[in-house]
PDB file of N, CA and C in Angstrom:
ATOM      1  N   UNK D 185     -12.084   7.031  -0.901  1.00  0.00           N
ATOM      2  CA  UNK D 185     -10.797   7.538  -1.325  1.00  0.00           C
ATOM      3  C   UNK D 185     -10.966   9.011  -1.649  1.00  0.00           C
ATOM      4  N   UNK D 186     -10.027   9.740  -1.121  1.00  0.00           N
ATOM      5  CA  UNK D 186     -10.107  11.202  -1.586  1.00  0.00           C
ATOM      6  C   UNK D 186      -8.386  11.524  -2.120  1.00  0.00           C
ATOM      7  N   UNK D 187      -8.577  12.080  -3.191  1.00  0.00           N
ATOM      8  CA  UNK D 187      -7.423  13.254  -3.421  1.00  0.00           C
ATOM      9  C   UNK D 187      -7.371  14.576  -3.402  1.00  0.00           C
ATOM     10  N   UNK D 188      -6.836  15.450  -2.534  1.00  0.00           N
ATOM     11  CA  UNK D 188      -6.372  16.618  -2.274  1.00  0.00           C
ATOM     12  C   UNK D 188      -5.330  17.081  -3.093  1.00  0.00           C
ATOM     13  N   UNK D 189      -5.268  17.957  -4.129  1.00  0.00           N
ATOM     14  CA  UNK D 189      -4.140  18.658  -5.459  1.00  0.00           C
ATOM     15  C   UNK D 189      -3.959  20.064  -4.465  1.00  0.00           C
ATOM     16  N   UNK D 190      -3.382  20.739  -4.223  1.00  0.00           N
ATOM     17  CA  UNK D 190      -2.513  22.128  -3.617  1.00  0.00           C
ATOM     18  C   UNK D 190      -2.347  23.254  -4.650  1.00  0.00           C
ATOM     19  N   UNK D 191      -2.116  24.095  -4.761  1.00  0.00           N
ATOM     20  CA  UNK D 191      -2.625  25.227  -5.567  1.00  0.00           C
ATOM     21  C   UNK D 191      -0.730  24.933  -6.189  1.00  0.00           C
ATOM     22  N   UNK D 192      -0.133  23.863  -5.771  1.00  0.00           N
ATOM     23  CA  UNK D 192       1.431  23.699  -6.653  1.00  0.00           C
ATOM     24  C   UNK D 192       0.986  22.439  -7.761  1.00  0.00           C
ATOM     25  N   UNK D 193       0.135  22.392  -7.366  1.00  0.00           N
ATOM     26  CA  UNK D 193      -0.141  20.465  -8.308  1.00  0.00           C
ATOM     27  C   UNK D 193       0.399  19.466  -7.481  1.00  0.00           C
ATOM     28  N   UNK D 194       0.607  19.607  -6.227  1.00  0.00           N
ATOM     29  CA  UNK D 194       1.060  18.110  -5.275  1.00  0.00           C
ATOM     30  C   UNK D 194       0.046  17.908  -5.107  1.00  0.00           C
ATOM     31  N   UNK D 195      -0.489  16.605  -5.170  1.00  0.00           N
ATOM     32  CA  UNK D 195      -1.788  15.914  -4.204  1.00  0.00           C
ATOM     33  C   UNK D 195      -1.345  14.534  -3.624  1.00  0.00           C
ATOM     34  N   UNK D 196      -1.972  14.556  -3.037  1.00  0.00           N
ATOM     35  CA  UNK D 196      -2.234  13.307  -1.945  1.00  0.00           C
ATOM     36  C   UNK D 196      -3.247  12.583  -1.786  1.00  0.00           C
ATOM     37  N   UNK D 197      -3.058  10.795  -1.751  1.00  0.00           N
ATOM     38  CA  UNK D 197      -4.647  10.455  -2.056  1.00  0.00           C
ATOM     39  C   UNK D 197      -4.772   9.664  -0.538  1.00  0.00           C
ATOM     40  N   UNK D 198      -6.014   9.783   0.199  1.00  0.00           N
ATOM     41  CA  UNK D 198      -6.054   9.312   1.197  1.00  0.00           C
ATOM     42  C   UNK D 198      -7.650   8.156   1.270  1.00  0.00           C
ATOM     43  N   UNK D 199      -6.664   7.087   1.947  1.00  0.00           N
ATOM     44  CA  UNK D 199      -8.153   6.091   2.157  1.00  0.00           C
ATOM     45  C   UNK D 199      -9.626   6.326   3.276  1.00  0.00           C
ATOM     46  N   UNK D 200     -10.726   6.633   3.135  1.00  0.00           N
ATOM     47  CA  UNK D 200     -11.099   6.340   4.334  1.00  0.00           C
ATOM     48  C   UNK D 200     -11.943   5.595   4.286  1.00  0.00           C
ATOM     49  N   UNK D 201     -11.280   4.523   4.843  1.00  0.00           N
ATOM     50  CA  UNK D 201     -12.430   3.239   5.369  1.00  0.00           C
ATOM     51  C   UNK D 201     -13.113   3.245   6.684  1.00  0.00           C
ATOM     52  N   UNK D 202     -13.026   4.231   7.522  1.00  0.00           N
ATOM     53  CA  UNK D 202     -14.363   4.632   8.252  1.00  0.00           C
ATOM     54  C   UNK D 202     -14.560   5.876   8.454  1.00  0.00           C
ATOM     55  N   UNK D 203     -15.041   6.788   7.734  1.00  0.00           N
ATOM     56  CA  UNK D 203     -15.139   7.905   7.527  1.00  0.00           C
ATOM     57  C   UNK D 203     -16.363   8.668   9.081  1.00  0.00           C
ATOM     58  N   UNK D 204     -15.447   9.610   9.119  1.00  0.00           N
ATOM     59  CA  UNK D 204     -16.538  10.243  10.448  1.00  0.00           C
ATOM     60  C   UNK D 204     -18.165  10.506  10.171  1.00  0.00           C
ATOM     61  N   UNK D 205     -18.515  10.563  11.111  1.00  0.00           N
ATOM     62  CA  UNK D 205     -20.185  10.859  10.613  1.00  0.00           C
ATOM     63  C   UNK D 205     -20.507  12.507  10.588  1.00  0.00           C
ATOM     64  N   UNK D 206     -18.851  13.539  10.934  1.00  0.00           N
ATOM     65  CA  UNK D 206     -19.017  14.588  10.656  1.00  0.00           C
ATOM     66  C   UNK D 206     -17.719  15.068  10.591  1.00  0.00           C
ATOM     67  N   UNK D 207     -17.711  15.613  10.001  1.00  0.00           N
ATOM     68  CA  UNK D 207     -15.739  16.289   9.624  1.00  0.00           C
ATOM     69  C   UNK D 207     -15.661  17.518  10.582  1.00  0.00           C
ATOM     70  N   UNK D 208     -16.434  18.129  10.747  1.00  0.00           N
ATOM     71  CA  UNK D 208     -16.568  19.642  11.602  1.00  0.00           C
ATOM     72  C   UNK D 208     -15.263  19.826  12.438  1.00  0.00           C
ATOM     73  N   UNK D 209     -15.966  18.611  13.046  1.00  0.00           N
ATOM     74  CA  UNK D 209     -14.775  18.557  15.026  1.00  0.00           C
ATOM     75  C   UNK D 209     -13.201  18.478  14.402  1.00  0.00           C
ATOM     76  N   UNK D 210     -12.938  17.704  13.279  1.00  0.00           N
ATOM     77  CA  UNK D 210     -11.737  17.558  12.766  1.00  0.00           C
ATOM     78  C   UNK D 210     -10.532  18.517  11.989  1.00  0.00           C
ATOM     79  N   UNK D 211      -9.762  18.969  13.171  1.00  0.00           N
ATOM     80  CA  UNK D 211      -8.807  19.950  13.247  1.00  0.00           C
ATOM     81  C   UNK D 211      -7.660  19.648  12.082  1.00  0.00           C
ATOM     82  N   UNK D 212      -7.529  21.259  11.445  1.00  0.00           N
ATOM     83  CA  UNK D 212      -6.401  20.636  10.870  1.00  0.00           C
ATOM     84  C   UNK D 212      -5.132  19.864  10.677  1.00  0.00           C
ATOM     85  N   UNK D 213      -4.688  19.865  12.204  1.00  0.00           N
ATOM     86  CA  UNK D 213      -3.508  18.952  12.640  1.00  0.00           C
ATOM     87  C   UNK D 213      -4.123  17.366  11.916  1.00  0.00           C
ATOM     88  N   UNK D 214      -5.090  17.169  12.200  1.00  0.00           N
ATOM     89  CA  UNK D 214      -5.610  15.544  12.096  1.00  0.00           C
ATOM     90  C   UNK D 214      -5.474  15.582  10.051  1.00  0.00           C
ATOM     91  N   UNK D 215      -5.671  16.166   9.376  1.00  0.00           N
ATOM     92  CA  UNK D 215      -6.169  16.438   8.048  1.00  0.00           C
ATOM     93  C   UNK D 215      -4.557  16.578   7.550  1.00  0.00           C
ATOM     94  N   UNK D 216      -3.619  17.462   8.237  1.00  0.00           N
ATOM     95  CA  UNK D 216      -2.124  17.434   7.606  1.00  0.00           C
ATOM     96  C   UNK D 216      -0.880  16.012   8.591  1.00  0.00           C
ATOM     97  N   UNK D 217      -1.075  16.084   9.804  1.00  0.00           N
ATOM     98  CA  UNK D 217      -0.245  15.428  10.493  1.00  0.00           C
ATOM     99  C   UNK D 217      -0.942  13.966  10.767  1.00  0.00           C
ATOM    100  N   UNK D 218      -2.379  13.786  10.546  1.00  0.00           N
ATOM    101  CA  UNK D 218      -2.738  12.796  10.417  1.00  0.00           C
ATOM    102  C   UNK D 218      -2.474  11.788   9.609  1.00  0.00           C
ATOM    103  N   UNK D 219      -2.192  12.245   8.712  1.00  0.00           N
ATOM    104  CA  UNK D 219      -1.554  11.317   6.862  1.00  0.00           C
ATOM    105  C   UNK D 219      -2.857  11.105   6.493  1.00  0.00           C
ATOM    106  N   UNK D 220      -3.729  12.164   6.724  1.00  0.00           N
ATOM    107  CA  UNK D 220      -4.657  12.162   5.711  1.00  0.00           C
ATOM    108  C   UNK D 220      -3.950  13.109   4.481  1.00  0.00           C
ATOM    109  N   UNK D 221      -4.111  14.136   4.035  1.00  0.00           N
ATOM    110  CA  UNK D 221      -3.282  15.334   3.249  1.00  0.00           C
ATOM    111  C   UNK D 221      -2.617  15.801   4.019  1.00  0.00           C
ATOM    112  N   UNK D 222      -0.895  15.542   3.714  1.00  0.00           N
ATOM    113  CA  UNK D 222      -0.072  16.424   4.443  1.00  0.00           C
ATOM    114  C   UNK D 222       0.089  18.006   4.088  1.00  0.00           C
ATOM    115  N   UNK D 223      -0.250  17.900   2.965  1.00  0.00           N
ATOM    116  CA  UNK D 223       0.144  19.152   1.704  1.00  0.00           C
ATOM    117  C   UNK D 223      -1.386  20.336   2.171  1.00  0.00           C
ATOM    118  N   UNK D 224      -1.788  19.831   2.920  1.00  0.00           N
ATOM    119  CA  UNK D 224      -3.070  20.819   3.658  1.00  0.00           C
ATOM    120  C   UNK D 224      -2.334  21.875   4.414  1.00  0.00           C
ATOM    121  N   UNK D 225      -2.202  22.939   4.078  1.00  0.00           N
ATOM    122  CA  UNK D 225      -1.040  23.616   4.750  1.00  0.00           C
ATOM    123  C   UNK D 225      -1.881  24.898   5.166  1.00  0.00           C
ATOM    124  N   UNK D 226      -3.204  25.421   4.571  1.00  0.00           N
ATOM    125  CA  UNK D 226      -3.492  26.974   4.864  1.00  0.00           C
ATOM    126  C   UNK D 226      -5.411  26.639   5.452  1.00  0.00           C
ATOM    127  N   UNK D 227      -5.922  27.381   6.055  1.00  0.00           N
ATOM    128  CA  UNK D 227      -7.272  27.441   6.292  1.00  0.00           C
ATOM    129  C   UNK D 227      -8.079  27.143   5.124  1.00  0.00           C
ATOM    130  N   UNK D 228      -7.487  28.179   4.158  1.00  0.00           N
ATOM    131  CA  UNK D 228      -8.928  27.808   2.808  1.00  0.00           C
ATOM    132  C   UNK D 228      -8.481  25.937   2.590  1.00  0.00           C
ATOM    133  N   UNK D 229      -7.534  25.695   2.408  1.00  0.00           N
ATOM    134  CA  UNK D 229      -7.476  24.067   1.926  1.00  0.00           C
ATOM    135  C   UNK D 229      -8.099  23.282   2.795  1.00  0.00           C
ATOM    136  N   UNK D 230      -8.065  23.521   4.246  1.00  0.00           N
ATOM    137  CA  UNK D 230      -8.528  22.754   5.494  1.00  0.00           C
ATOM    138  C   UNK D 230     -10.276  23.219   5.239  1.00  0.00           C
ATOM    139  N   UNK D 231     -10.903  24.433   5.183  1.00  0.00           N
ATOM    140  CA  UNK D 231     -12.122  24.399   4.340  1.00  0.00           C
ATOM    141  C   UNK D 231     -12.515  23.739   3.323  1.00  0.00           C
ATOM    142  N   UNK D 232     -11.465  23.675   2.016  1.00  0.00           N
ATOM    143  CA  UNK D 232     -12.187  23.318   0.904  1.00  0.00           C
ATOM    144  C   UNK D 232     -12.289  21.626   1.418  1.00  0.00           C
ATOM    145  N   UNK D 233     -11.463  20.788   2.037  1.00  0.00           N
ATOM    146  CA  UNK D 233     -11.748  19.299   2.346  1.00  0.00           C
ATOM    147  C   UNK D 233     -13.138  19.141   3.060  1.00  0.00           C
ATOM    148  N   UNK D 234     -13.528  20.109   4.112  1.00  0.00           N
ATOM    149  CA  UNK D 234     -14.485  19.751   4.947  1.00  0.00           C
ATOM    150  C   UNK D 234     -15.708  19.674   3.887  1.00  0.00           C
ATOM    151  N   UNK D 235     -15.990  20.934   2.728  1.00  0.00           N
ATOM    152  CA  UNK D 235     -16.841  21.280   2.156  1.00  0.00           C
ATOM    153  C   UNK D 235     -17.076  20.236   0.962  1.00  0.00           C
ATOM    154  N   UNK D 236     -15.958  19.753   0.837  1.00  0.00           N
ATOM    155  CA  UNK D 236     -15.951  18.599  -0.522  1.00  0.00           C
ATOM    156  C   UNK D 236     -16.454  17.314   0.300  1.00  0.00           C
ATOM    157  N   UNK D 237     -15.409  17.218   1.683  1.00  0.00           N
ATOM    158  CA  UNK D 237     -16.083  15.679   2.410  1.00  0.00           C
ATOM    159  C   UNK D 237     -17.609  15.875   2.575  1.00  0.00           C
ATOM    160  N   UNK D 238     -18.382  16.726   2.863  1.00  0.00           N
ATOM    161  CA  UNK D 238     -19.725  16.785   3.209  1.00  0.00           C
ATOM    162  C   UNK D 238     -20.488  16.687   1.924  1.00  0.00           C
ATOM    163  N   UNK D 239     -20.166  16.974   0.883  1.00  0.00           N
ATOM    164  CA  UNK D 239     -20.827  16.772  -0.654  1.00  0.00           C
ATOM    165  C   UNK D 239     -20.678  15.808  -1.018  1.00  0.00           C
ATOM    166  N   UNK D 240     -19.677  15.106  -0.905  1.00  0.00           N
ATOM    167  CA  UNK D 240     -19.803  13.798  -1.200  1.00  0.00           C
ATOM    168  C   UNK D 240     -20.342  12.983  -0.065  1.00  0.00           C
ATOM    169  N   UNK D 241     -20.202  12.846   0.851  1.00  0.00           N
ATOM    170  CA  UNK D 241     -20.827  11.436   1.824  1.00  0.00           C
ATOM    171  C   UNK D 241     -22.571  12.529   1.784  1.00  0.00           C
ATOM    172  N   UNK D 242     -22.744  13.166   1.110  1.00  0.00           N
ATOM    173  CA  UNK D 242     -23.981  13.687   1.053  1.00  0.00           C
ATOM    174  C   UNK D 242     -24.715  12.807   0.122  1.00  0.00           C
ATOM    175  N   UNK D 243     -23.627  13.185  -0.986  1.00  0.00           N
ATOM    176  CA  UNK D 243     -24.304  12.120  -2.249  1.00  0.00           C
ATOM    177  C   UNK D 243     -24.118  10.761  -2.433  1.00  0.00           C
ATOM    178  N   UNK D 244     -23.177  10.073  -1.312  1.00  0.00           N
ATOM    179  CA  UNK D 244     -23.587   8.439  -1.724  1.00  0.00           C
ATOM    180  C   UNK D 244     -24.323   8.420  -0.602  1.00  0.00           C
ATOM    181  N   UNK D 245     -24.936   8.827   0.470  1.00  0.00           N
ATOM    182  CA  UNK D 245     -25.283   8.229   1.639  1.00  0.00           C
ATOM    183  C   UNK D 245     -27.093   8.873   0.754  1.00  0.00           C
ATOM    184  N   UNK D 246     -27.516   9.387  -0.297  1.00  0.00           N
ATOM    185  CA  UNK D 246     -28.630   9.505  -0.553  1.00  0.00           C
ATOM    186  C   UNK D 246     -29.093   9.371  -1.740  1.00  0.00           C
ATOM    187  N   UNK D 247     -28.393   8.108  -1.780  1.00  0.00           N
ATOM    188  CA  UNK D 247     -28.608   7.013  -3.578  1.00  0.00           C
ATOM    189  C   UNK D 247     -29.399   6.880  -3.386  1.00  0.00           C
TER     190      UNK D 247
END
């Protein structure tokens, strides 16, 4: 589960029950129009998800 908050205080919480084995390839269209975070609206937000998804599946995948 992730939540995404927007520099207004909207967030959006999105499930992923099969999470990619790399976020890289994944364009922002997929991240706002996907119904993952619609509220993903600018480059830095479409950065800050990739950089947060990789810290975390960093840290449970090396319990």
């Amino acid at each position: 589960m992730s939540r995404f908050t927007d520099g207004k205080g909207r967030y959006t919480d999105s499930w992923w029950s099969s999470p990619p084995d790399s976020i890289d390839h994944v364009g922002a269209e997929y991240l706002q129009h996907g119904y993952r975070h619609p509220n993903v609206k600018t480059a830095r937000h479409d950065k800050f998800i990739k950089r947060r998804f990789k810290e975390e599946m960093a840290r449970l995948t090396n319990q």
